[in-house]
Structures are given as C-alpha cells and as structure tokens.
Coordinates of C-alpha atoms in Angstrom, one line a residue:
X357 CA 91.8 69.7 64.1
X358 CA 94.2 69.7 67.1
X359 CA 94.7 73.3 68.7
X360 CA 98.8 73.1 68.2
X361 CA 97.6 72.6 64.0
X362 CA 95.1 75.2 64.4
X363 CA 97.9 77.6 65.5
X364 CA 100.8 76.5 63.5
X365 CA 98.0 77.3 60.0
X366 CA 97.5 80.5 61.9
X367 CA 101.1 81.3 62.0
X368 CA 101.9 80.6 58.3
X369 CA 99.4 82.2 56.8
X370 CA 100.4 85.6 58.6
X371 CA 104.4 85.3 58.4
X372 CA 104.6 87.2 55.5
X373 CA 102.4 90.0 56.4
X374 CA 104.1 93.1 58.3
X375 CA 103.3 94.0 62.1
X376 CA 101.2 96.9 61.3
X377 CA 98.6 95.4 59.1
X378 CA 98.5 92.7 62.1
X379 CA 98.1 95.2 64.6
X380 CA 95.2 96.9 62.3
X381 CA 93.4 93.7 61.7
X382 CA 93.8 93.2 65.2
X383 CA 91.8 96.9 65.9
X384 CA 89.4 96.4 63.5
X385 CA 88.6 92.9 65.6
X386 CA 88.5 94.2 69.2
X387 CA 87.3 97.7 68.7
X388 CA 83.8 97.5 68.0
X389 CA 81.5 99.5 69.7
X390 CA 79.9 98.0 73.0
X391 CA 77.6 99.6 75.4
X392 CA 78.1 98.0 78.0
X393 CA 81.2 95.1 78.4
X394 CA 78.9 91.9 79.5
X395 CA 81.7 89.3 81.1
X396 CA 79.9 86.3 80.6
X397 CA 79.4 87.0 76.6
X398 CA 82.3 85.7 74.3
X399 CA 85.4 88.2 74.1
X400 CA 83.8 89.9 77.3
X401 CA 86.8 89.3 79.4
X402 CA 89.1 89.7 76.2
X403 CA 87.6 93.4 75.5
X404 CA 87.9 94.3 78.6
X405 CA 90.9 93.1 79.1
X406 CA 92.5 95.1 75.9
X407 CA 90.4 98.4 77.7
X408 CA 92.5 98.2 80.5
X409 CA 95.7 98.3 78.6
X410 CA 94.9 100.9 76.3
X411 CA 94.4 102.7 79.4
X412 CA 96.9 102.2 81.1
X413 CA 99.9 102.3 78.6
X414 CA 100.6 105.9 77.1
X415 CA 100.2 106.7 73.1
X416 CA 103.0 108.7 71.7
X417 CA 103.4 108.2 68.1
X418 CA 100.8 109.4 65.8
X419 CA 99.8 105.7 64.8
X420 CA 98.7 105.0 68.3
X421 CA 97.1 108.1 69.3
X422 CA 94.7 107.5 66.2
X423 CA 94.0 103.9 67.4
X424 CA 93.3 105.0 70.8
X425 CA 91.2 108.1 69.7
X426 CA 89.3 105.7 67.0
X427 CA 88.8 102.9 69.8
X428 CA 87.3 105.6 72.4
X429 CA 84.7 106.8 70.0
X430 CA 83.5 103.7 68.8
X431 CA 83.0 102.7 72.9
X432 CA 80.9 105.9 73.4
X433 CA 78.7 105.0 70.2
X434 CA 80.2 107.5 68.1
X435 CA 81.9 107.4 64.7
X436 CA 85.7 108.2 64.1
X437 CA 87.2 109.1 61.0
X438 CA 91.1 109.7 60.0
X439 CA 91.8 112.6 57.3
X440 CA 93.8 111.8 54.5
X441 CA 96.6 113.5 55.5
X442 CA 96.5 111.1 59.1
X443 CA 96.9 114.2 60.7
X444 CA 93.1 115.1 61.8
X445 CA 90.7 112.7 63.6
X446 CA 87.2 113.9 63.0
X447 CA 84.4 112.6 65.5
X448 CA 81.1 112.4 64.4
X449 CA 77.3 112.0 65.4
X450 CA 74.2 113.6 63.8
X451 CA 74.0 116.5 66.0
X452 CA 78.1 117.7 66.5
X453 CA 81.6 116.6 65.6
X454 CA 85.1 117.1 67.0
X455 CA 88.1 118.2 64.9
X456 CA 91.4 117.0 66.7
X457 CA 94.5 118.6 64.8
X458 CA 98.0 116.2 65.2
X459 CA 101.0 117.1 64.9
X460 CA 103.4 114.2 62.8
X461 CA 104.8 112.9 66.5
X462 CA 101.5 112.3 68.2
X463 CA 100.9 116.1 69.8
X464 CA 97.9 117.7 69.9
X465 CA 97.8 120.3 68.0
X466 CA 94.1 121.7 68.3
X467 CA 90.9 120.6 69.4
X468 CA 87.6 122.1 68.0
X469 CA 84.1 121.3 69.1
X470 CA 81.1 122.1 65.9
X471 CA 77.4 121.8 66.7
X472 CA 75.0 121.5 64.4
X473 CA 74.1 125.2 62.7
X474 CA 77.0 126.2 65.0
X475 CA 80.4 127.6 64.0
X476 CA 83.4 125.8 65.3
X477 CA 85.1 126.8 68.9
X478 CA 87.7 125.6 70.3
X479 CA 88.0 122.8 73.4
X480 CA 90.6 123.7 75.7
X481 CA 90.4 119.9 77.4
X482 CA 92.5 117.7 75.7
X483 CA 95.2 119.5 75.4
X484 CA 99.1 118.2 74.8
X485 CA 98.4 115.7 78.4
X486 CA 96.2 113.5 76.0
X487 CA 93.5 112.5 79.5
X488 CA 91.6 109.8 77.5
X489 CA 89.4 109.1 80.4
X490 CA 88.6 112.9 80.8
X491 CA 88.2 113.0 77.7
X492 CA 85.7 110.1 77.4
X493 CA 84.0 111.9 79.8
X494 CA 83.2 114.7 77.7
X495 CA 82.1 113.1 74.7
X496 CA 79.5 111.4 76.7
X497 CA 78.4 114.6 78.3
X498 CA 78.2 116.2 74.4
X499 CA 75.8 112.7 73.7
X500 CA 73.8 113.4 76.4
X501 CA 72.7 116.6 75.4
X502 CA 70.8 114.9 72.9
X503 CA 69.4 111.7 74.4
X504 CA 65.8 113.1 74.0
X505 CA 63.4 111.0 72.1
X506 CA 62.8 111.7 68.6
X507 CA 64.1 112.8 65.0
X508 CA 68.0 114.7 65.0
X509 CA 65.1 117.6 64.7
X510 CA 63.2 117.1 67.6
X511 CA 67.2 116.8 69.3
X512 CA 67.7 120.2 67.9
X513 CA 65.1 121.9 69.4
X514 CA 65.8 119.6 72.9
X515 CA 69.5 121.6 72.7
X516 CA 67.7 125.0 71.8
X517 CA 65.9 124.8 74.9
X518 CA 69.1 123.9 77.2
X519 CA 70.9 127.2 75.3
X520 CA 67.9 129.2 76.0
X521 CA 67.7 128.0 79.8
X522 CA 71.4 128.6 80.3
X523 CA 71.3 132.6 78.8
X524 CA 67.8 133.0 81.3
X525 CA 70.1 131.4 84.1
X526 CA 73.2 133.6 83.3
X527 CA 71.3 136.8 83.1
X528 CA 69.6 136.1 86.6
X529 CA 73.2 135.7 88.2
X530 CA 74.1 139.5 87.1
X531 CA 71.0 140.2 89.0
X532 CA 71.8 142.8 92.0
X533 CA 75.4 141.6 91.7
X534 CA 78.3 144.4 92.1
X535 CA 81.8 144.3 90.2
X536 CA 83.8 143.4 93.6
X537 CA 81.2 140.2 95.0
X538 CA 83.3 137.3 95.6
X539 CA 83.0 133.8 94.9
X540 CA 81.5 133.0 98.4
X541 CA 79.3 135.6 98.3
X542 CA 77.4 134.7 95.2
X543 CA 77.4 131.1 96.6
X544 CA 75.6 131.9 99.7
X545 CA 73.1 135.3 98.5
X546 CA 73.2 134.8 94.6
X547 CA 69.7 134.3 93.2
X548 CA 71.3 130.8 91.4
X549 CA 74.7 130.8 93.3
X550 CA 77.9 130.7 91.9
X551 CA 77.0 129.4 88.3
X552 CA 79.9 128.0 86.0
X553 CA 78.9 128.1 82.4
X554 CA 78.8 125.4 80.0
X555 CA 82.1 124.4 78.0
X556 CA 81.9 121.8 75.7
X557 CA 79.7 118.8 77.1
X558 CA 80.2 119.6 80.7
X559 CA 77.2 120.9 81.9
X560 CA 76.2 124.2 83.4
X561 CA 77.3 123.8 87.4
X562 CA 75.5 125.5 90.1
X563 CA 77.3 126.0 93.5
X564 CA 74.3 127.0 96.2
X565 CA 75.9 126.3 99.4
X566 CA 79.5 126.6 101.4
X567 CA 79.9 126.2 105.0
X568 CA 81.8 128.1 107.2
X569 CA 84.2 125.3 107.6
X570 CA 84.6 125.1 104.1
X571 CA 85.1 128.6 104.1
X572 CA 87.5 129.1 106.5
X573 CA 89.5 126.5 104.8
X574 CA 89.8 128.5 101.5
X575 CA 91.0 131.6 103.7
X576 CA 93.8 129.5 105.4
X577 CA 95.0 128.3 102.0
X578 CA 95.7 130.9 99.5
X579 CA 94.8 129.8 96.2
X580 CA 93.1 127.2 97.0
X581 CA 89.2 126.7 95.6
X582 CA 87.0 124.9 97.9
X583 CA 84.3 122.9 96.8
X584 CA 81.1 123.5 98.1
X585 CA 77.6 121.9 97.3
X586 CA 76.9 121.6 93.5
X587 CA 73.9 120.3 91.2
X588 CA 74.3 120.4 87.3
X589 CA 71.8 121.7 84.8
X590 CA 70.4 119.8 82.1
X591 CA 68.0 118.4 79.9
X592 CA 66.6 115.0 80.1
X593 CA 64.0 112.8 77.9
X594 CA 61.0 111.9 79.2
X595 CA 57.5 109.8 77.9
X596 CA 55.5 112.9 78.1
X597 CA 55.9 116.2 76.4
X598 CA 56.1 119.3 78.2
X599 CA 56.4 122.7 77.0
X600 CA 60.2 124.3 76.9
X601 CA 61.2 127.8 76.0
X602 CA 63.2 127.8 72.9
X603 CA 64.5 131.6 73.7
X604 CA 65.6 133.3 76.4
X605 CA 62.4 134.6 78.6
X606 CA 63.8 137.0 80.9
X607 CA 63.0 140.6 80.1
X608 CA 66.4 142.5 80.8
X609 CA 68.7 142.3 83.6
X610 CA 66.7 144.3 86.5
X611 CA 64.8 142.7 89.0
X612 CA 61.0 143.6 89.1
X613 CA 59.0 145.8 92.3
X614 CA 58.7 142.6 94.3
X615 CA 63.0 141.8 93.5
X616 CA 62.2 138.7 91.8
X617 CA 63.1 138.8 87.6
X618 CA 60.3 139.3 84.5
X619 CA 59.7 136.8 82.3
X620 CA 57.6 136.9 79.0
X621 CA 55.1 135.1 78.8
X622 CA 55.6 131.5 77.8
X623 CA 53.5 132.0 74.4
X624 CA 53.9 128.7 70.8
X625 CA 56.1 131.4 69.6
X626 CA 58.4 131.3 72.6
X627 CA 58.0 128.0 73.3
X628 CA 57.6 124.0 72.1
X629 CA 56.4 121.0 73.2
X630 CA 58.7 118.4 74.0
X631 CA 59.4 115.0 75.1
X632 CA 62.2 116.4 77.7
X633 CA 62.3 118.3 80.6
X634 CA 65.3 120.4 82.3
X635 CA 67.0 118.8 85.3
X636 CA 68.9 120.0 88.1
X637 CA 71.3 116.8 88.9
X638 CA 73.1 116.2 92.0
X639 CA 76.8 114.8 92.2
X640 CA 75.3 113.1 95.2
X641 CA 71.8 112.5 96.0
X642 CA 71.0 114.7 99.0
X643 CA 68.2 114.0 101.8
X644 CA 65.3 116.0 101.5
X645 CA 62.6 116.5 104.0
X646 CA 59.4 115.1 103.0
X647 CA 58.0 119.2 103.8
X648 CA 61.0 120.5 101.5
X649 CA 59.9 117.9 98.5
X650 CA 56.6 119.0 98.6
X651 CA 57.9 122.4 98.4
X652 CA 59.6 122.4 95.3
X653 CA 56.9 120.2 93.9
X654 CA 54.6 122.7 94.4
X655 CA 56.9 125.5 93.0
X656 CA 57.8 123.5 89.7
X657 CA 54.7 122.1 88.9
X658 CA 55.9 118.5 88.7
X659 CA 54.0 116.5 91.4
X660 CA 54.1 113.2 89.2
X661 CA 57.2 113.3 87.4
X662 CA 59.6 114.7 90.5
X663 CA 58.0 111.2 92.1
X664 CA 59.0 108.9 89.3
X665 CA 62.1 110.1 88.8
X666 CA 63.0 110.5 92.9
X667 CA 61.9 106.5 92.9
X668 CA 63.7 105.5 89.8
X669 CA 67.0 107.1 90.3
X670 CA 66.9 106.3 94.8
X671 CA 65.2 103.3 94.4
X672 CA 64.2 104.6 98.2
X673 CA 60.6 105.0 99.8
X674 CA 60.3 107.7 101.9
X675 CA 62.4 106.8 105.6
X676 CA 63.4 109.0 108.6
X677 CA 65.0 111.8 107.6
X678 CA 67.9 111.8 110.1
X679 CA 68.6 107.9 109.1
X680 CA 69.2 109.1 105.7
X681 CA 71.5 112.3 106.5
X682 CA 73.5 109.5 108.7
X683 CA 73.6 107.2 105.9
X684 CA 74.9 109.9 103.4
X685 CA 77.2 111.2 105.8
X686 CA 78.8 108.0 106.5
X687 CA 79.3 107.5 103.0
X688 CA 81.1 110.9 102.5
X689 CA 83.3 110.5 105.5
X690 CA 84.4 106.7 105.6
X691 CA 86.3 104.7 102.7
X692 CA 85.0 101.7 104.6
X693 CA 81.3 100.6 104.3
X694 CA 80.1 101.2 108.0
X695 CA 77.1 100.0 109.3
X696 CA 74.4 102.8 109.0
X697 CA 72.5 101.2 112.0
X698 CA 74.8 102.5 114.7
X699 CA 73.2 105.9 116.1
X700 CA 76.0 106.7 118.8
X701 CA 79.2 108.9 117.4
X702 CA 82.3 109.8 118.9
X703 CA 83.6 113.6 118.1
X704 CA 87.0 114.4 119.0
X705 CA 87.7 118.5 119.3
X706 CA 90.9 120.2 120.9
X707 CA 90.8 121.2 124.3
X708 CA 88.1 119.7 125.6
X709 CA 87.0 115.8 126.5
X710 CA 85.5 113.8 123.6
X711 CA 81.4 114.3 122.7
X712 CA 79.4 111.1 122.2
X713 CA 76.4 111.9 120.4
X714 CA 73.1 109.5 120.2
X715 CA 71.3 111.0 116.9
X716 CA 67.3 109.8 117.6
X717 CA 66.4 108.9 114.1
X718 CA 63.7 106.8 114.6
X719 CA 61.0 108.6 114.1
X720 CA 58.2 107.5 111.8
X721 CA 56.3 110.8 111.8
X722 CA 55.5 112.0 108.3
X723 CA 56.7 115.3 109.1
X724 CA 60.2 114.2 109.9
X725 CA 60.7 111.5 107.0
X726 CA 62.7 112.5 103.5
X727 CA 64.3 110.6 100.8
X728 CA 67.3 110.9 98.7
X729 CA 66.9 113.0 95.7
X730 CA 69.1 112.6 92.5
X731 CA 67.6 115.2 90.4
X732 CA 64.7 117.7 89.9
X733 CA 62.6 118.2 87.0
X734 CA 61.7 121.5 86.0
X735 CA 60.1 123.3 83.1
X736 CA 60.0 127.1 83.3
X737 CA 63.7 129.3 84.5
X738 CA 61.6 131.2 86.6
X739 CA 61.8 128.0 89.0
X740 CA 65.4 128.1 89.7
X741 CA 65.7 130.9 92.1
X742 CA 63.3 129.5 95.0
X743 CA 64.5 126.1 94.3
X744 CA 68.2 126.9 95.2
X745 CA 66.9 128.8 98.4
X746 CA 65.1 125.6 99.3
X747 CA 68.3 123.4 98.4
X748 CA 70.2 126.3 100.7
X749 CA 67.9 125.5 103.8
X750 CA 67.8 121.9 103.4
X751 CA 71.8 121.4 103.4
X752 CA 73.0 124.0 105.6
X753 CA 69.9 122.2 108.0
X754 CA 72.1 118.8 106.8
X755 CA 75.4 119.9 107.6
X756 CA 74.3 120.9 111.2
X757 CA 73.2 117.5 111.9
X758 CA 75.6 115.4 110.0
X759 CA 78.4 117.4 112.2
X760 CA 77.5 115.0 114.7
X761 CA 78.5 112.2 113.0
X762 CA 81.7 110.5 112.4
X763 CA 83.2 107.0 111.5
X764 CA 84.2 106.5 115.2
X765 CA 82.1 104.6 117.9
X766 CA 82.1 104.3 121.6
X767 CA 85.2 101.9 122.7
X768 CA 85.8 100.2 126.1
X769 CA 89.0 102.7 127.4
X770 CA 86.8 106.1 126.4
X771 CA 86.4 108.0 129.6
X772 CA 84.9 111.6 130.5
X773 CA 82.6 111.3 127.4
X774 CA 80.3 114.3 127.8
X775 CA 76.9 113.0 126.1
X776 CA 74.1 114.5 123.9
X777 CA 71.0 113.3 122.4
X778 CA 69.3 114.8 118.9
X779 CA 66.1 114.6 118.9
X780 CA 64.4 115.9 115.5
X781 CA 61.4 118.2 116.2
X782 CA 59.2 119.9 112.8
X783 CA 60.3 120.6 109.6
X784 CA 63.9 122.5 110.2
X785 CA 64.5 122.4 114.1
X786 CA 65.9 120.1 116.7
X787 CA 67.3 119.6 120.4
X788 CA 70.3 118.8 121.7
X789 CA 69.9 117.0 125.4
X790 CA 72.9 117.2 127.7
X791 CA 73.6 116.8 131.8
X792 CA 74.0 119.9 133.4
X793 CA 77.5 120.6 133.9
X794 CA 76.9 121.1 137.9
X795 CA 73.3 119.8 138.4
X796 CA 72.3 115.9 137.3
X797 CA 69.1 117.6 135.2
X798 CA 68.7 117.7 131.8
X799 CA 69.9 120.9 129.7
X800 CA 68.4 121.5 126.1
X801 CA 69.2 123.9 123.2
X802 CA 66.6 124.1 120.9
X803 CA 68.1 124.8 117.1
X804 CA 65.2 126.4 114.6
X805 CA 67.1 126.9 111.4
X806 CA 64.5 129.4 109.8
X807 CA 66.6 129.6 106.6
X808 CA 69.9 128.7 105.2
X809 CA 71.2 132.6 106.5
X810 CA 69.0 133.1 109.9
X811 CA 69.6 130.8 112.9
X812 CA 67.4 131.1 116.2
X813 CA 68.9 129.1 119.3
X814 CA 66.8 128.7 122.5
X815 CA 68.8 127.4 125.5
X816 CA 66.1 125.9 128.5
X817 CA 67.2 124.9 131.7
X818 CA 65.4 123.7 135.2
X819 CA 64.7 126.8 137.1
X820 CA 66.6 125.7 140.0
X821 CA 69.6 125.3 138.2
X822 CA 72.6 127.5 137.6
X823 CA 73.1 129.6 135.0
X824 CA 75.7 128.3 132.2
X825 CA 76.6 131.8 131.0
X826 CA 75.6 131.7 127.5
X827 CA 72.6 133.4 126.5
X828 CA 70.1 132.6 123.3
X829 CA 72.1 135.2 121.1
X830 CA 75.4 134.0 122.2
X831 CA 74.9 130.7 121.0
X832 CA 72.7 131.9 117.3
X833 CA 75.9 133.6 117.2
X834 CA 77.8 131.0 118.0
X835 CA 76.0 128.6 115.3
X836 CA 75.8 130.8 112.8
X837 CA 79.9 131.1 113.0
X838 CA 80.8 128.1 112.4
X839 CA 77.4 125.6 111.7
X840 CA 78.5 122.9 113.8
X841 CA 77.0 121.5 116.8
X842 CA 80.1 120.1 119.1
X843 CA 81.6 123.3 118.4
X844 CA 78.7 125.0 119.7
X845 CA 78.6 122.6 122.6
X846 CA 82.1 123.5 123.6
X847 CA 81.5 126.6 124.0
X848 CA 78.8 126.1 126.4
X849 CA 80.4 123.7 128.2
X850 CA 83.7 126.2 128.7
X851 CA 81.1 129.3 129.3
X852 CA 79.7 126.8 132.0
X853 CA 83.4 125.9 133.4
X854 CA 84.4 129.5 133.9
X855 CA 81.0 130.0 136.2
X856 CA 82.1 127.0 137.9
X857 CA 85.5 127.7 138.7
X858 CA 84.5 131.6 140.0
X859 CA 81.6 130.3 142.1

C-alpha cells in the first residue's frame, strides 16, 4: 500500500472522532515510561522530540497540566493517577505518594508529600509557577531514597536509617552553638557546618567551607546568600551489608570531657544490617590528597568500599595532586574546554603589574598525588565531625592554590610580568619562588596550611639581600585574610617598593 493511501485510510477513519480523544490516544502512545531516551531505537528521536515541547510550551488549563503531570511520572518510573473529580493527581510508588490539589483553571492548589507509615506534609516546591523540571528533580530525589536492594521492607528500614542519621546530624549542629552564631560562623567552626535539613526528596546539605572572598562578597551585597562548598547526605545500595543505626544514637545534646558527642553503643537493637551505606556526595568531585584519603579511610572504616566507589564514580587513578586542582579549577572558571596541560597563568589584580604563575605539578611522589572524590561512604554518625574537618583542610588548602589559576595565558604584548613558581612540598605546604625585587636571587615563602583555620608563612631570603619589610606574621596574617596567593604576593611586593623608594 502506497504511503499517500496509507494516510488518506488514516484520515477517514479518525474524522469523526473529536480532538480530545485524538490528543489522548495520542498520550497514551508517546508517554510510556523510558529510562533512558536511546536515539537510534524506533520513536527515539520522536519521544524526545515531544519531551522537548512539553517543556518548553507552558500548561494552563486543567487538561494539560494533568497530561504534563501524568507524562513526567511515567518518565521517572512512577505511576500517575487522576481522581474522579479531575481535580487531584495522585503519584504513586510502593514506598510514598504525592497528592497535587487543582483548582478547575489549571492552579495549584496544594501539594502534599505521604511516606509510608508517615502522615501527610505539605511540599512547598511546586507551587502556583508549575517548575516541571524542578519538579522532576524532586521526584527522583524521593526515588532515590529507596534505591537500596531488596523487598519495599528492606527499603523501609534503608529510609529509617537515613531519618535516624539526619536527627544524630541535627542534634550535633546545636552542639556548643549560641542563639546569635551566624551562618558563616557555623560554616567555618560548626562540628558539621551549616546543615540544611531535608525537605521532601532533596537531601540533607552540608556547607563546610566559605572563603574569605566569598565572604566578603555576602557583606558587600546585603541579602545576598553565598554559596560556599557543599556535599549532600545520603543513603546508597551497595553488594555487601553493613550495619546502620535505625535510631538516633547520640546521647543528649552536650558534648562529652574530651568535646567530642556520646553515642550509644551500636547494639541489633539499635541497629540492622543492610545492603546500603550512608554517603556524603559532592556537587563536584573535589581533589583529595592521597594523605587526606587515607585519612578518612581510616576514620570511617571503609578502606575497600571508599576505593570502589572513588574508581567507579572518577573513573581516575591516582595523579598529581596539583594537576587535578588545575583541572577542576579550569572547569569551574572557564565555559570553554581549555587545555589542562598548560601550567603558566596570567592573574590580573588592581594596582599592580600582572603575576604569571608556573604551578609545578609534575610531581610523581606518592605523597603529593590525589584523585577526585565524588562521594564518601560511611556507616556510623560519629564519622561526620572529623570528616568535615578533613574536607575543611583539604579545600581551603585547594582554594589557595587554585587562586593561581585562571583561563588566561602568557601573550606576545604582556610586559612587566612579575613571575612565581609553586612548587608542592608534603602533605598541606608549598613554596612560592619569585626574583627579588632589588637583587637577581631567588626569594621564597613557604605556606604550611596546618588546618583549614591556622596558617603558618615562612618568608627566606639570601642573607645578603635586602630586607622586603614583611615579616613571617605579617604575611600568616596576610593569608589568613583573604586565602589567596597574588594577593599575598602584592603585598610583599608593595612592602618591598616602599623600602625601595626610602633607601
């Protein structure tokens, strides 16, 4: 049969039906639930296709808004129902459903989130602006609170544990915390930073780290909220089973002798064994010295599984540290995909000639190699605390170096570049080589950052050379101010100037 025949059948035998059952027929066709869209299957191109302009064009009436609703569950695996009134979409999986109340126009009227054994509460992120994509969002957070291995039993207990981890974590935040701390405050000297509870399926957040940049932004903008470092916590399934609290384990809200909290003990009562483990997950992977992995390896007892899932998610072998803080840097900073090769970076700062900076990353000693971790598996609450000081260290030791970084490079016409060379020494510490600003001998500040908080700085220069005016606690000072290194090297440099120009 001949294509225009084909079509002219197709036409006559759906003349005499109305638009809408068309339109429905047409749903029932397209909307079936896919993982994932594969382009080469058949109707690949066509579902994706009809995803894009359900996206993009807006649903007002009541009709559509139900379509669209109905079409978004079924993509994210879960079921959609319409009440018999057409005024109430109900989505469904084993372990929670959403209620969403419509008015007879298409509004949203009320959104409630039910999970199982749990009374109904409200979910304040839908809302009368109808974001579909947010919204997507969270009902694939709320499924992956369950996407443990198992029986909807075994999920149950999975989300027990996550509830139970989430109350230890709370309580531990109002641990030595006054009524007037600020935001900043609990980011930088909490015992788990600034934590943001869970609300429906977005998880639990953790802020552990700010800079001073960052900071000094927020205080320049009133009413603006700075973002700094965040990991998520969670609950992910695993081939093993490990044992998970199922209640909360810390004692009360005091700190013990030593400051750090009591826990009961971790007794079958307490706890169950399960085929999940909780998980701190970064937004981006960060780069971890091989010395801070170890670390919290050794403090969460997961030598085997934090190296599965650091290979699985990075797909990365361990590599020089400072060739992985470039690379991640470069990736934050540029919109363009820059080669992560180059090693020399122009910084441009007011008053004062441009800084080129050659970062020495190539380095093969096992004591200055890292990797870029996605997440860390943990299984007890008592974890948490020295983990977030280690994450502390290891960033604020990442933001010093990556501040000599940027997406520009050495051209022809730059003139009166002043150079310096990073060199990485052990674990947390490195040099910055530069030309004495009179003399032709090398200068060098030694940077140790002992912890995210406590800076020492160590300025060494040939004895027969003069003096640059800025002693050791001037520049720790100096550092710990503003945690960036061509700042700190301008104000050795003008230090240096103002010797010059009075000799």
């Amino acid at each position: 049969i001949s294509t225009n025949a084909l079509m002219e059948q197709l036409r006559l035998k759906y003349q005499q039906k109305p638009w809408t059952e068309t339109l429905k027929l047409v749903h029932f066709c397209m909307d079936k639930p896919l993982q994932r869209l594969d382009g080469n299957a058949p109707g690949g191109p066509l579902l994706s296709c009809l995803e894009k302009i359900q996206r993009t064009l807006t649903a007002k009436s009541l009709f559509s808004v139900m379509n669209r609703l109905e079409s978004l569950s079924k993509q994210k695996g879960l079921n959609a129902h319409v009440s018999p009134s057409g005024t109430a979409c109900y989505i469904t999986s084993t372990m929670f459903y959403i209620e969403i109340q419509l008015e007879k126009d298409g509004n949203v009227m009320d959104v409630k989130l039910a999970h199982v054994g749990e009374a109904p509460v409200q979910l304040l992120l839908f809302g009368r602006m109808k974001n579909y994509d947010a919204f997507g969002r969270i009902l694939e957070d709320l499924s992956n609170l369950y996407q443990i291995p198992g029986n909807s039993e075994m999920r149950a207990k999975g989300y027990l544990a996550l509830q139970a981890l989430e109350k230890d974590l709370y309580s531990m935040s109002l641990l030595d915390r006054t009524q007037d701390v600020n935001r900043v405050t609990e980011v930088l000297h909490g015992k788990v930073g600034h934590l943001v509870p869970r609300t429906g399926g977005t998880p639990t957040n953790i802020e552990f780290y700010i800079s001073p940049y960052q900071v000094l932004e927020a205080e320049l903008s009133p009413g603006s909220q700075v973002c700094g470092t965040k990991t998520a916590v969670t609950l992910e399934g695993t081939d093993t089973f490990h044992k998970l609290p199922l209640s909360p384990l810390l004692v009360d809200s005091q700190a013990g002798e030593d400051g750090n909290p009591v826990f009961l003990p971790l007794t079958d009562e307490l706890s169950m064994d399960l085929p999940a483990i909780f998980v701190l997950k970064f937004y981006q992977p960060i780069p971890m010295s091989s010395y801070s992995i170890e670390e919290i390896q050794r403090l969460t007892g997961m030598l085997k599984l934090f190296f599965i899932l650091r290979i699985q998610i990075t797909g990365l072998k361990l590599a020089p540290l400072y060739e992985l803080i470039v690379q991640s840097t470069l990736k934050e900073k540029c919109s363009e995909d820059l080669s992560t090769h180059k090693s020399c970076f122009v910084v441009s700062l007011p008053d004062c000639p441009k800084h080129c900076y050659f970062i020495n990353k190539s380095s093969e000693k096992s004591d200055l190699a890292g990797a870029l971790v996605s997440k860390i598996p943990f299984s007890h609450p008592k974890c948490v605390p020295g983990v977030i000081e280690i994450l502390r260290h290891q960033v604020a030791y990442n933001s010093l170096i990556s501040s000599c970084v940027s997406e520009k490079h050495i051209n022809e016409d730059d003139s009166e570049l002043l150079y310096f060379e990073v060199v990485p020494h052990r674990n947390t510490s490195f040099s910055v080589f530069f030309l004495h600003p009179v003399k032709e001998n090398l200068a060098c500040v030694i940077i140790d950052v002992m912890t995210s908080r406590e800076v020492q700085c160590h300025l060494h220069l040939n004895p027969q050379d003069p003096t640059l005016n800025s002693s050791d606690d001037f520049i720790t000072r100096a550092v710990k101010r503003c945690m960036s290194v061509p700042v700190v090297m301008r104000a050795i440099f003008r230090n240096a100037a103002k010797v010059k120009a009075d000799s």
